Amino acid sequence: MSEDLFEKVTATKYQPDIIERTEEEARRGMLEGEAFMVLEIQVIGMVEKDQGKDSLIIDFLAACNQKALTSRWMEEEIRSLTDVCEGTVMGITPRVRSGLFLRIRKHVDQELCLYRLSAWLSMGDDGSQRWSIRDQIDPVFVLLDMSVVGRATEARRLAGNVMEQTAS
């Protein structure tokens, strides 16, 4: 995968729970049973001008440790988890898309983080890697599309499979 498939953004409006740590701090935390966010995919809905008309744009942002961003493994995880989000949670109808457009357009900055999917790493009792997947759906999205809750459950399951497969 070439590097130009990802646009590097150094600051994001929706701050993830990723903490930059030294390798020693991370190792100590893992031994103490702490879980670390490795990657978060943010699905951002924005209203932008397209050929003179306002339209809804869905953008996928990935947040991860700066050092990990250059690894081929992280690029693959970003791609895989983005595909999971796109294929499940963002499988929306034109009616929902229209409703999101109207709600987001009312926001001051005309932007809303619709969904977050994050992968957390911890150490099992036997010293093995353990992955957990967490997510968050914006209440506006749930209000417009109650079925997003079921799609999010599927997204967590698929994301867990992705992380377990690449960890082995």
XYZ file of N, CA and C in Angstrom:
504
model
N 0.855 -1.172 0.000
C 0.000 0.000 0.000
C 0.899 1.234 0.000
N 0.629 2.195 -0.852
C 1.453 3.391 -0.898
C 1.030 4.367 0.191
N 1.975 5.220 0.570
C 1.708 6.152 1.659
C 0.684 7.207 1.302
N 0.497 7.498 0.021
C -0.418 8.563 -0.362
C -1.890 8.182 -0.207
N -2.188 6.941 0.188
C -3.577 6.569 0.446
C -4.081 7.162 1.754
N -3.153 7.548 2.629
C -3.517 8.138 3.909
C -3.035 9.580 3.955
N -3.937 10.454 4.341
C -3.553 11.842 4.560
C -3.254 11.987 6.041
N -2.066 12.480 6.374
C -1.700 12.624 7.777
C -2.259 13.930 8.322
N -3.051 13.802 9.380
C -3.630 14.956 10.056
C -3.052 14.947 11.468
N -2.432 16.034 11.871
C -1.768 16.036 13.175
C -2.692 16.388 14.329
N -3.798 17.038 14.055
C -4.732 17.394 15.123
C -6.142 16.993 14.697
N -6.908 16.532 15.668
C -8.284 16.151 15.386
C -9.200 16.803 16.406
N -10.345 17.179 15.968
C -11.316 17.833 16.845
C -11.827 16.868 17.912
N -11.986 15.609 17.549
C -12.525 14.596 18.458
C -11.361 13.788 19.011
N -10.873 14.195 20.163
C -9.673 13.600 20.736
C -9.890 12.157 21.182
N -9.016 11.244 20.745
C -9.100 9.849 21.190
C -8.428 9.689 22.556
N -8.589 8.525 23.155
C -7.994 8.229 24.456
C -6.596 7.639 24.337
N -5.920 7.882 23.238
C -4.567 7.352 23.050
C -3.590 8.203 23.838
N -2.756 7.527 24.613
C -1.739 8.217 25.406
C -0.383 7.832 24.832
N 0.406 8.834 24.467
C 1.756 8.577 23.969
C 2.622 8.191 25.163
N 3.236 7.008 25.089
C 4.087 6.513 26.175
C 5.380 5.964 25.604
N 6.383 5.931 26.475
C 7.627 5.287 26.075
C 7.396 3.787 26.074
N 8.295 3.052 25.437
C 8.162 1.597 25.416
C 8.189 1.034 26.828
N 9.042 1.598 27.683
C 9.142 1.114 29.072
C 7.840 1.363 29.836
N 7.237 2.549 29.662
C 5.965 2.848 30.327
C 4.866 1.905 29.841
N 4.837 1.639 28.543
C 3.826 0.736 27.993
C 4.033 -0.679 28.511
N 5.265 -1.129 28.545
C 5.565 -2.481 29.032
C 5.147 -2.626 30.504
N 5.483 -1.635 31.322
C 5.111 -1.654 32.739
C 3.590 -1.655 32.895
N 2.916 -0.833 32.118
C 1.457 -0.771 32.175
C 0.822 -2.097 31.795
N 1.347 -2.731 30.752
C 0.824 -4.041 30.327
C 0.985 -5.059 31.449
N 2.137 -5.075 32.090
C 2.381 -6.040 33.181
C 1.452 -5.783 34.362
N 1.040 -4.531 34.525
C 0.135 -4.177 35.628
C -1.333 -4.356 35.244
N -1.595 -4.877 34.042
C -2.968 -5.158 33.630
C -3.691 -4.015 32.956
N -2.971 -2.988 32.586
C -3.583 -1.831 31.939
C -3.877 -2.145 30.469
N -4.965 -1.602 29.948
C -5.299 -1.729 28.524
C -4.922 -0.422 27.835
N -4.383 -0.537 26.623
C -3.960 0.629 25.856
C -4.720 0.697 24.548
N -5.211 1.887 24.236
C -5.837 2.074 22.930
C -4.718 2.089 21.898
N -4.851 1.233 20.902
C -3.853 1.141 19.849
C -4.295 1.929 18.625
N -5.595 1.890 18.351
C -6.112 2.518 17.144
C -7.567 2.896 17.333
N -7.940 4.068 16.830
C -9.337 4.477 16.831
C -9.692 4.975 15.438
N -10.806 4.472 14.919
C -11.346 4.967 13.652
C -12.516 5.879 14.000
N -12.481 7.093 13.499
C -13.563 8.055 13.713
C -14.274 8.280 12.388
N -15.594 8.147 12.415
C -16.405 8.400 11.219
C -17.019 9.788 11.395
N -16.568 10.716 10.578
C -16.964 12.119 10.700
C -17.917 12.472 9.560
N -19.076 13.009 9.916
C -20.016 13.530 8.929
C -19.819 15.036 8.834
N -19.664 15.539 7.619
C -19.440 16.973 7.404
C -20.317 17.470 6.270
N -20.740 18.698 6.394
C -21.451 19.344 5.295
C -20.451 20.268 4.615
N -20.250 20.022 3.326
C -19.308 20.827 2.546
C -19.949 21.227 1.221
N -19.407 22.273 0.649
C -19.862 22.723 -0.681
C -19.261 21.809 -1.739
N -20.119 21.301 -2.600
C -19.679 20.482 -3.717
C -20.391 20.998 -4.962
N -19.626 21.588 -5.867
C -20.171 22.189 -7.071
C -21.271 23.198 -6.749
N -21.018 24.013 -5.730
C -21.932 25.084 -5.357
C -23.095 24.673 -4.472
N -23.239 23.364 -4.184
C -24.334 22.883 -3.336
C -23.765 22.240 -2.073
N -24.505 22.401 -0.972
C -24.124 21.707 0.255
C -24.384 20.221 0.091
N -23.444 19.405 0.553
C -23.647 17.954 0.517
C -22.989 17.320 1.735
N -23.465 16.125 2.078
C -22.927 15.384 3.210
C -21.714 14.588 2.752
N -20.615 14.775 3.451
C -19.375 14.044 3.197
C -19.101 13.190 4.431
N -18.778 11.924 4.218
C -18.396 11.038 5.314
C -16.903 10.799 5.201
N -16.175 11.122 6.259
C -14.723 10.973 6.258
C -14.327 10.005 7.368
N -13.308 9.211 7.133
C -12.811 8.258 8.109
C -11.432 8.721 8.560
N -11.303 8.997 9.859
C -10.021 9.401 10.422
C -9.512 8.291 11.325
N -8.227 8.060 11.292
C -7.607 7.071 12.165
C -6.695 7.798 13.138
N -6.794 7.416 14.391
C -5.910 7.974 15.411
C -5.105 6.825 15.999
N -3.787 7.001 16.030
C -2.921 5.983 16.607
C -1.654 6.653 17.112
N -0.830 5.889 17.790
C 0.453 6.382 18.265
C 1.270 6.834 17.058
N 1.886 7.996 17.160
C 2.641 8.559 16.029
C 3.718 7.609 15.518
N 4.396 6.914 16.425
C 5.469 6.002 16.018
C 4.916 4.828 15.209
N 3.718 4.391 15.540
C 3.126 3.222 14.875
C 2.580 3.551 13.496
N 2.346 4.814 13.224
C 1.710 5.214 11.971
C 2.489 4.776 10.745
N 3.790 4.672 10.870
C 4.612 4.327 9.708
C 4.715 2.819 9.479
N 4.186 2.013 10.388
C 4.335 0.564 10.207
C 3.318 0.024 9.208
N 3.736 -0.959 8.458
C 2.864 -1.608 7.480
C 1.680 -2.265 8.194
N 1.933 -2.852 9.364
C 0.878 -3.489 10.150
C -0.220 -2.478 10.485
N 0.170 -1.273 10.937
C -0.818 -0.254 11.308
C -1.594 0.207 10.081
N -0.924 0.372 8.963
C -1.625 0.764 7.737
C -2.697 -0.273 7.383
N -2.350 -1.534 7.528
C -3.303 -2.607 7.212
C -4.475 -2.598 8.197
N -4.195 -2.362 9.478
C -5.264 -2.296 10.487
C -6.188 -1.113 10.218
N -5.621 0.006 9.857
C -6.426 1.195 9.539
C -7.358 0.875 8.372
N -6.798 0.278 7.339
C -7.606 -0.066 6.174
C -8.710 -1.059 6.560
N -8.358 -2.107 7.298
C -9.328 -3.148 7.657
C -10.443 -2.610 8.552
N -10.090 -1.832 9.571
C -11.121 -1.310 10.480
C -11.981 -0.248 9.797
N -11.402 0.509 8.890
C -12.193 1.465 8.110
C -13.204 0.715 7.252
N -12.752 -0.376 6.622
C -13.665 -1.196 5.819
C -14.792 -1.764 6.682
N -14.472 -2.184 7.900
C -15.492 -2.706 8.818
C -16.539 -1.628 9.099
N -16.088 -0.428 9.427
C -17.025 0.674 9.724
C -17.884 1.009 8.514
N -17.243 1.077 7.360
C -17.962 1.433 6.133
C -18.987 0.370 5.761
N -18.632 -0.897 5.951
C -19.507 -1.982 5.546
C -20.607 -2.324 6.536
N -20.535 -1.815 7.738
C -21.553 -2.134 8.750
C -22.280 -0.865 9.191
N -21.672 -0.126 10.059
C -22.316 1.044 10.677
C -22.762 2.074 9.644
N -21.970 2.264 8.607
C -22.306 3.303 7.636
C -23.150 2.792 6.474
N -23.722 1.622 6.609
C -24.670 1.117 5.618
C -26.022 1.766 5.856
N -26.131 3.030 5.480
C -27.332 3.811 5.796
C -28.199 4.011 4.557
N -29.467 4.241 4.820
C -30.429 4.477 3.747
C -30.368 5.944 3.303
N -30.900 6.243 2.129
C -30.958 7.646 1.693
C -31.736 8.530 2.688
N -32.777 7.977 3.326
C -33.552 8.749 4.310
C -32.678 9.137 5.502
N -31.885 8.195 6.002
C -30.987 8.471 7.126
C -29.915 9.460 6.691
N -29.368 9.274 5.516
C -28.343 10.188 4.993
C -28.896 11.614 4.929
N -30.112 11.745 4.469
C -30.756 13.053 4.384
C -30.957 13.651 5.776
N -31.397 12.825 6.724
C -31.582 13.292 8.094
C -30.274 13.731 8.727
N -29.209 12.970 8.494
C -27.888 13.347 9.016
C -27.440 14.672 8.412
N -27.652 14.835 7.120
C -27.290 16.074 6.444
C -27.969 17.274 7.112
N -29.274 17.141 7.355
C -30.025 18.255 7.959
C -29.543 18.550 9.375
N -29.284 17.510 10.175
C -28.824 17.704 11.562
C -27.413 18.285 11.604
N -26.534 17.762 10.780
C -25.145 18.242 10.792
C -25.071 19.666 10.280
N -25.895 19.994 9.306
C -25.898 21.359 8.766
C -26.260 22.384 9.833
N -27.052 21.971 10.841
C -27.444 22.878 11.921
C -26.327 23.122 12.926
N -25.314 22.224 12.975
C -24.183 22.415 13.895
C -23.383 23.634 13.469
N -22.817 24.306 14.451
C -22.047 25.521 14.186
C -20.922 25.249 13.184
N -20.150 24.174 13.404
C -19.030 23.880 12.507
C -19.403 22.896 11.397
N -20.676 22.528 11.334
C -21.209 21.628 10.319
C -20.400 20.338 10.224
N -20.116 19.767 11.417
C -19.348 18.534 11.497
C -19.784 17.763 12.737
N -19.798 16.434 12.643
C -20.214 15.608 13.771
C -19.512 14.256 13.692
N -18.951 13.799 14.820
C -18.352 12.468 14.874
C -19.492 11.480 15.101
N -19.870 10.782 14.029
C -21.021 9.887 14.075
C -20.722 8.586 14.817
N -19.503 8.093 14.684
C -19.166 6.785 15.232
C -17.666 6.696 15.489
N -17.310 6.019 16.578
C -15.916 5.741 16.906
C -15.781 4.254 17.173
N -14.750 3.661 16.637
C -14.440 2.252 16.879
C -12.979 2.195 17.301
N -12.712 1.625 18.476
C -11.336 1.596 18.953
C -10.908 0.189 19.348
N -9.627 -0.085 19.119
C -9.020 -1.372 19.467
C -8.071 -1.150 20.639
N -8.274 -1.938 21.698
C -7.491 -1.826 22.928
C -6.702 -3.108 23.145
N -5.461 -2.968 23.556
C -4.585 -4.109 23.781
C -4.240 -4.214 25.261
N -4.332 -5.431 25.782
C -3.897 -5.709 27.158
C -3.221 -7.075 27.151
N -2.732 -7.475 28.319
C -2.053 -8.747 28.436
C -2.905 -9.704 29.255
N -3.078 -10.920 28.739
C -3.823 -11.943 29.468
C -2.989 -12.499 30.613
N -3.619 -13.276 31.487
C -2.920 -13.882 32.626
C -1.755 -14.756 32.178
N -1.866 -15.330 30.997
C -0.805 -16.201 30.485
C 0.253 -15.448 29.686
N 0.165 -14.120 29.661
C 1.143 -13.302 28.948
C 0.807 -13.061 27.491
N -0.315 -13.603 27.017
C -0.709 -13.409 25.619
C -1.380 -12.051 25.428
N -1.399 -11.604 24.171
C -2.079 -10.351 23.844
C -3.580 -10.581 23.864
N -4.302 -9.613 24.413
C -5.774 -9.671 24.417
C -6.278 -8.369 23.808
N -7.161 -8.514 22.840
C -7.746 -7.353 22.178
C -9.179 -7.167 22.647
N -9.553 -5.936 22.879
C -10.954 -5.626 23.132
C -11.336 -4.467 22.208
N -12.578 -4.485 21.789
C -13.073 -3.473 20.855
C -14.148 -2.666 21.572
N -14.036 -1.378 21.490
C -15.024 -0.475 22.091
C -15.542 0.458 20.998
N -16.736 0.967 21.211
C -17.263 1.914 20.234
C -18.178 2.921 20.905
N -18.522 3.919 20.138
C -19.414 4.984 20.607
C -20.183 5.506 19.403
N -21.503 5.580 19.558
C -22.370 6.080 18.486
C -22.949 7.419 18.949
N -22.911 8.409 18.103
C -23.492 9.701 18.458
C -25.004 9.548 18.623
N -25.596 10.152 19.664
C -27.041 10.051 19.897
C -27.897 10.528 18.715
N -27.422 11.503 17.972
C -28.166 11.987 16.798
C -28.286 10.863 15.771
N -27.213 10.120 15.581
C -27.205 9.006 14.627
C -28.197 7.931 15.075
N -28.189 7.603 16.367
C -29.113 6.583 16.897
C -30.555 7.055 16.746
N -30.802 8.329 17.011
C -32.151 8.879 16.894
C -32.691 8.737 15.467
N -31.835 8.955 14.479
C -32.249 8.879 13.081
C -32.292 7.451 12.545
N -31.534 6.548 13.182
C -31.419 5.190 12.661
C -31.165 4.210 13.815
N -32.247 3.701 14.408
C -32.122 2.773 15.540
C -31.379 1.494 15.159
N -31.415 1.096 13.892
C -30.743 -0.135 13.486
C -29.221 -0.009 13.508
N -28.702 1.211 13.681
C -27.253 1.392 13.763
C -26.690 0.659 14.983
N -27.483 0.487 16.014
C -27.021 -0.219 17.219
C -26.681 -1.672 16.870
N -27.523 -2.329 16.098
C -27.249 -3.699 15.657
C -26.055 -3.771 14.723
N -25.935 -2.790 13.823
C -24.789 -2.769 12.914
C -23.496 -2.527 13.681
N -23.574 -1.750 14.766
C -22.390 -1.502 15.592
C -21.956 -2.786 16.308
N -22.917 -3.591 16.735
C -22.587 -4.875 17.358
C -21.808 -5.738 16.366
N -22.264 -5.769 15.127
C -21.561 -6.526 14.087
C -20.184 -5.924 13.810
N -20.081 -4.598 13.832
C -18.790 -3.938 13.612
C -17.799 -4.337 14.705
N -18.237 -4.368 15.954
C -17.346 -4.776 17.052
C -16.878 -6.215 16.865
N -17.804 -7.091 16.472
C -17.448 -8.497 16.270
C -16.407 -8.636 15.157
N -16.666 -7.990 14.024
C -15.739 -8.069 12.896
C -14.387 -7.436 13.221
N -14.413 -6.313 13.920
C -13.161 -5.646 14.303
C -12.352 -6.539 15.243
N -13.029 -7.225 16.148
C -12.344 -8.163 17.039
C -11.669 -9.269 16.248
N -12.372 -9.794 15.234
C -11.786 -10.826 14.373
C -10.559 -10.299 13.643
N -10.644 -9.081 13.132
C -9.523 -8.474 12.413
C -8.310 -8.379 13.326
N -8.502 -7.886 14.529
C -7.375 -7.692 15.444
C -6.788 -9.025 15.897
N -7.637 -10.002 16.152
C -7.143 -11.322 16.572
C -6.379 -12.007 15.451
N -6.858 -11.873 14.220
C -6.201 -12.535 13.092
C -4.813 -11.948 12.819
N -4.701 -10.653 12.916
C -3.411 -10.033 12.600
C -2.439 -10.161 13.762
N -2.956 -10.405 14.957
C -2.073 -10.543 16.113
C -1.414 -11.922 16.133
N -2.055 -12.903 15.473
C -1.482 -14.259 15.513
C -0.440 -14.478 14.458
